[in-house]
């Protein structure tokens, strides 16, 4: 999106791959060079940046603004993913761990659903806790998006709560595998029907895959990965329900945040 000079501000050390906060034409961006990607046993080497860009392209086809603007660019450490930085609201949590004894009271406010429970666990202090996430349109859309792109790494920390109430999803390097890889903390709507807005979003992606989106994805994914993406859209549209975990392999990423 810019041919300007990208300069490094700091390294983001919490990330598992080389990730930097950088400046591009006076704007803060995240920069993940391909050379800094750690090899994985189940994803081809050097493909994570392209998968992040592909996730943004699919997000744009949905029309829901799930993924911040993301593109391939050049930086001090070579070619990589560049994504517009987002300043989150530190007072908001879209995904949280709450004491299990308090969870039931937290799940609704004045009878309206507030949180959806996902699983119960024991924290580092041996206290029972419940993993919950918001019951909101923004999070439902993100969950649908994750099914379509086959997101293997939807951690709680990959959901950014913005001051205006919007929610962005980030860190989409582990997506678009041809095998079922969905691992997520957003399992709160299992078996519930997709609403009209969500079905229309899937239809927009399906239509776009036969046009500009399909052509754009060919630059970042394999033919088999794009074909499997089409198949996932068709299957989700036909069933019309939020799917359950497949029953093999972990259903959530680790760590959860």
Short mmCIF file of C-alpha atoms in Angstrom, two decimals:
data_model
loop_
_atom_site.label_atom_id
_atom_site.label_comp_id
_atom_site.label_asym_id
_atom_site.label_seq_id
_atom_site.Cartn_x
_atom_site.Cartn_y
_atom_site.Cartn_z
CA UNK A 1 0.00 0.00 0.00
CA UNK A 2 3.05 2.24 0.22
CA UNK A 3 6.47 2.37 -1.44
CA UNK A 4 7.85 4.44 1.41
CA UNK A 5 10.76 3.53 3.64
CA UNK A 6 10.01 1.14 6.50
CA UNK A 7 12.06 1.69 9.66
CA UNK A 8 12.10 -0.49 12.77
CA UNK A 9 10.93 0.94 16.11
CA UNK A 10 11.07 -2.16 18.31
CA UNK A 11 10.84 -5.94 18.29
CA UNK A 12 7.62 -7.51 19.60
CA UNK A 13 9.14 -10.30 21.67
CA UNK A 14 5.87 -12.01 22.63
CA UNK A 15 5.49 -13.24 19.04
CA UNK A 16 6.78 -16.71 18.14
CA UNK A 17 8.18 -15.45 14.80
CA UNK A 18 10.30 -12.36 14.19
CA UNK A 19 7.80 -9.50 14.51
CA UNK A 20 8.55 -5.78 14.63
CA UNK A 21 6.76 -2.54 15.32
CA UNK A 22 7.83 -0.29 12.48
CA UNK A 23 7.18 3.11 10.96
CA UNK A 24 6.04 3.54 7.36
CA UNK A 25 5.48 7.08 6.10
CA UNK A 26 4.78 8.24 9.65
CA UNK A 27 2.30 5.45 10.34
CA UNK A 28 2.80 2.58 12.79
CA UNK A 29 2.78 -0.89 11.22
CA UNK A 30 3.58 -4.47 12.15
CA UNK A 31 6.33 -6.03 10.03
CA UNK A 32 6.94 -9.79 9.87
CA UNK A 33 9.80 -10.67 7.52
CA UNK A 34 9.67 -14.05 5.80
CA UNK A 35 13.27 -14.67 6.87
CA UNK A 36 12.13 -14.51 10.50
CA UNK A 37 9.53 -17.28 10.21
CA UNK A 38 10.23 -20.36 12.30
CA UNK A 39 9.85 -23.67 10.42
CA UNK A 40 6.70 -25.66 11.25
CA UNK A 41 6.13 -29.36 10.74
CA UNK A 42 2.69 -28.95 9.17
CA UNK A 43 2.95 -25.72 7.13
CA UNK A 44 5.37 -25.14 4.24
CA UNK A 45 8.38 -22.97 5.10
CA UNK A 46 8.28 -19.32 4.16
CA UNK A 47 4.51 -19.13 3.54
CA UNK A 48 3.12 -17.49 6.68
CA UNK A 49 3.36 -13.90 5.39
CA UNK A 50 1.44 -14.84 2.25
CA UNK A 51 -1.23 -16.54 4.37
CA UNK A 52 -1.63 -13.36 6.42
CA UNK A 53 -2.16 -11.33 3.26
CA UNK A 54 -4.59 -13.95 1.92
CA UNK A 55 -6.57 -13.74 5.17
CA UNK A 56 -6.91 -9.98 4.70
CA UNK A 57 -8.14 -10.46 1.13
CA UNK A 58 -10.82 -12.89 2.30
CA UNK A 59 -11.76 -10.50 5.13
CA UNK A 60 -12.29 -7.76 2.55
CA UNK A 61 -14.52 -10.06 0.50
CA UNK A 62 -16.65 -10.75 3.59
CA UNK A 63 -17.05 -6.98 4.02
CA UNK A 64 -16.78 -7.17 7.81
CA UNK A 65 -13.38 -5.53 8.41
CA UNK A 66 -12.18 -8.49 10.47
CA UNK A 67 -8.48 -8.12 9.52
CA UNK A 68 -6.62 -4.79 9.53
CA UNK A 69 -5.12 -3.67 6.19
CA UNK A 70 -2.33 -6.14 5.37
CA UNK A 71 0.04 -6.38 2.42
CA UNK A 72 3.42 -7.72 1.30
CA UNK A 73 6.23 -5.21 1.56
CA UNK A 74 9.98 -4.75 1.79
CA UNK A 75 11.76 -3.94 5.04
CA UNK A 76 15.23 -3.99 6.59
CA UNK A 77 15.09 -7.79 6.86
CA UNK A 78 13.64 -8.42 3.43
CA UNK A 79 10.20 -9.13 2.07
CA UNK A 80 7.44 -9.79 4.54
CA UNK A 81 3.97 -9.05 5.83
CA UNK A 82 3.11 -5.46 6.72
CA UNK A 83 -0.06 -4.68 8.67
CA UNK A 84 -1.48 -1.42 9.94
CA UNK A 85 -0.98 -1.16 13.71
CA UNK A 86 -4.11 -0.96 15.88
CA UNK A 87 -4.28 0.83 19.25
CA UNK A 88 -6.52 -1.33 21.42
CA UNK A 89 -8.63 -0.28 24.39
CA UNK A 90 -6.86 -1.63 27.51
CA UNK A 91 -10.13 -1.45 29.47
CA UNK A 92 -11.92 -3.96 27.22
CA UNK A 93 -11.60 -7.74 26.92
CA UNK A 94 -13.31 -9.69 24.15
CA UNK A 95 -11.99 -13.02 25.50
CA UNK A 96 -11.31 -13.65 29.19
CA UNK A 97 -10.71 -16.18 31.93
CA UNK A 98 -13.11 -15.68 34.85
CA UNK A 99 -13.37 -17.57 38.16
CA UNK A 100 -15.71 -20.48 37.60
CA UNK A 101 -17.69 -19.65 40.72
CA UNK A 102 -18.51 -16.24 39.21
CA UNK A 103 -18.97 -17.36 35.61
CA UNK A 104 -22.73 -17.96 35.70
CA UNK A 105 -23.38 -14.46 37.01
CA UNK A 106 -21.12 -12.99 34.33
CA UNK A 107 -22.80 -14.72 31.39
CA UNK A 108 -25.69 -12.28 31.09
CA UNK A 109 -26.65 -8.75 32.07
CA UNK A 110 -30.35 -8.00 32.68
CA UNK A 111 -31.23 -11.24 30.90
CA UNK A 112 -29.25 -10.38 27.74
CA UNK A 113 -26.34 -12.69 26.83
CA UNK A 114 -22.98 -11.11 27.50
CA UNK A 115 -20.45 -13.95 27.48
CA UNK A 116 -20.33 -17.41 26.01
CA UNK A 117 -18.51 -20.14 27.97
CA UNK A 118 -16.00 -22.27 26.08
CA UNK A 119 -14.21 -24.50 28.57
CA UNK A 120 -13.27 -24.89 32.22
CA UNK A 121 -9.69 -25.16 33.40
CA UNK A 122 -7.34 -24.67 36.34
CA UNK A 123 -5.13 -21.58 36.38
CA UNK A 124 -1.54 -21.24 37.60
CA UNK A 125 -2.80 -20.77 41.18
CA UNK A 126 -4.87 -24.00 41.03
CA UNK A 127 -8.15 -22.05 40.88
CA UNK A 128 -11.05 -23.22 38.68
CA UNK A 129 -11.57 -20.76 35.83
CA UNK A 130 -13.85 -20.61 32.80
CA UNK A 131 -12.78 -19.38 29.38
CA UNK A 132 -15.44 -17.03 28.00
CA UNK A 133 -15.81 -14.76 25.00
CA UNK A 134 -18.20 -11.96 24.09
CA UNK A 135 -21.59 -12.77 22.63
CA UNK A 136 -21.44 -10.06 19.96
CA UNK A 137 -21.96 -9.66 16.23
CA UNK A 138 -18.27 -8.80 15.77
CA UNK A 139 -17.11 -12.03 17.43
CA UNK A 140 -19.69 -14.16 15.59
CA UNK A 141 -18.41 -12.76 12.31
CA UNK A 142 -14.83 -13.51 13.34
CA UNK A 143 -15.80 -17.10 14.19
CA UNK A 144 -17.38 -17.53 10.72
CA UNK A 145 -14.28 -16.02 9.13
CA UNK A 146 -12.07 -18.47 11.07
CA UNK A 147 -14.04 -21.46 9.81
CA UNK A 148 -13.72 -20.30 6.21
CA UNK A 149 -9.97 -19.59 6.37
CA UNK A 150 -9.35 -22.68 8.55
CA UNK A 151 -7.60 -20.68 11.26
CA UNK A 152 -5.39 -22.92 13.40
CA UNK A 153 -4.43 -20.21 15.88
CA UNK A 154 -7.31 -18.03 17.14
CA UNK A 155 -5.90 -17.20 20.56
CA UNK A 156 -7.57 -14.74 22.92
CA UNK A 157 -4.69 -12.36 22.36
CA UNK A 158 -5.37 -12.41 18.63
CA UNK A 159 -8.68 -10.62 19.17
CA UNK A 160 -8.12 -6.86 19.46
CA UNK A 161 -10.78 -4.86 21.30
CA UNK A 162 -10.97 -1.38 19.79
CA UNK A 163 -12.21 1.73 21.64
CA UNK A 164 -15.24 2.07 19.33
CA UNK A 165 -16.40 -1.49 20.01
CA UNK A 166 -14.98 -2.98 16.83
CA UNK A 167 -12.97 -6.19 17.08
CA UNK A 168 -10.01 -6.96 14.84
CA UNK A 169 -8.47 -10.39 14.35
CA UNK A 170 -4.70 -10.61 13.84
CA UNK A 171 -1.95 -13.24 13.42
CA UNK A 172 -3.33 -15.29 10.56
CA UNK A 173 -0.18 -17.09 9.44
CA UNK A 174 -1.63 -20.51 10.31
CA UNK A 175 -4.54 -20.50 7.87
CA UNK A 176 -5.74 -22.07 4.60
CA UNK A 177 -4.31 -25.54 5.22
CA UNK A 178 -5.93 -28.20 3.05
CA UNK A 179 -6.40 -30.38 6.15
CA UNK A 180 -8.85 -29.44 8.90
CA UNK A 181 -6.83 -27.32 11.37
CA UNK A 182 -9.42 -25.11 13.09
CA UNK A 183 -8.22 -24.26 16.61
CA UNK A 184 -9.98 -21.40 18.31
CA UNK A 185 -11.20 -19.90 21.57
CA UNK A 186 -14.44 -18.84 19.82
CA UNK A 187 -16.52 -22.00 20.22
CA UNK A 188 -19.45 -20.43 22.06
CA UNK A 189 -22.07 -20.86 19.31
CA UNK A 190 -21.62 -24.53 18.41
CA UNK A 191 -24.69 -25.90 16.62
CA UNK A 192 -26.49 -22.56 16.40
CA UNK A 193 -27.81 -21.36 13.02
CA UNK A 194 -25.87 -18.79 11.04
CA UNK A 195 -27.93 -15.63 10.62
CA UNK A 196 -28.78 -13.92 7.34
CA UNK A 197 -25.84 -11.51 7.59
CA UNK A 198 -23.39 -14.38 8.08
CA UNK A 199 -24.82 -16.42 5.21
CA UNK A 200 -24.66 -13.39 2.93
CA UNK A 201 -21.02 -12.90 3.92
CA UNK A 202 -20.20 -16.45 2.87
CA UNK A 203 -22.02 -15.86 -0.42
CA UNK A 204 -19.93 -12.73 -1.06
CA UNK A 205 -16.71 -14.69 -0.57
CA UNK A 206 -17.95 -17.52 -2.79
CA UNK A 207 -18.84 -15.10 -5.57
CA UNK A 208 -15.52 -13.25 -5.22
CA UNK A 209 -13.58 -16.52 -5.47
CA UNK A 210 -14.87 -16.81 -9.04
CA UNK A 211 -13.48 -13.35 -9.83
CA UNK A 212 -10.92 -10.92 -8.46
CA UNK A 213 -10.45 -12.66 -5.09
CA UNK A 214 -9.61 -15.99 -6.73
CA UNK A 215 -7.04 -14.31 -8.96
CA UNK A 216 -5.50 -12.40 -6.04
CA UNK A 217 -5.25 -15.50 -3.85
CA UNK A 218 -3.36 -17.34 -6.60
CA UNK A 219 -0.40 -15.07 -5.77
CA UNK A 220 -0.34 -16.21 -2.13
CA UNK A 221 -1.78 -19.75 -1.91
CA UNK A 222 -1.55 -23.00 -3.84
CA UNK A 223 -4.26 -24.15 -6.23
CA UNK A 224 -5.22 -26.91 -3.77
CA UNK A 225 -5.53 -24.39 -0.91
CA UNK A 226 -7.82 -22.11 -2.94
CA UNK A 227 -9.92 -25.08 -4.06
CA UNK A 228 -10.27 -26.23 -0.44
CA UNK A 229 -11.26 -22.69 0.57
CA UNK A 230 -14.10 -22.85 -1.97
CA UNK A 231 -15.15 -26.22 -0.59
CA UNK A 232 -15.22 -24.90 3.00
CA UNK A 233 -17.45 -22.01 1.93
CA UNK A 234 -19.82 -24.40 0.18
CA UNK A 235 -19.93 -26.82 3.11
CA UNK A 236 -20.54 -24.12 5.74
CA UNK A 237 -23.23 -22.50 3.58
CA UNK A 238 -24.98 -25.84 3.07
CA UNK A 239 -25.01 -26.78 6.76
CA UNK A 240 -25.82 -23.26 7.94
CA UNK A 241 -24.65 -23.90 11.51
CA UNK A 242 -21.64 -23.03 13.61
CA UNK A 243 -19.63 -26.27 13.45
CA UNK A 244 -18.27 -28.24 16.40
CA UNK A 245 -14.63 -29.29 16.73
CA UNK A 246 -13.92 -32.29 14.51
CA UNK A 247 -13.07 -34.58 17.43
CA UNK A 248 -9.47 -35.25 16.46
CA UNK A 249 -6.61 -33.04 17.52
CA UNK A 250 -6.82 -30.06 19.89
CA UNK A 251 -9.84 -27.77 19.52
CA UNK A 252 -8.10 -24.75 21.07
CA UNK A 253 -4.63 -23.29 20.49
CA UNK A 254 -1.98 -23.24 23.18
CA UNK A 255 -1.41 -21.03 24.97
CA UNK A 256 -4.98 -19.72 25.02
CA UNK A 257 -3.80 -16.09 25.03
#
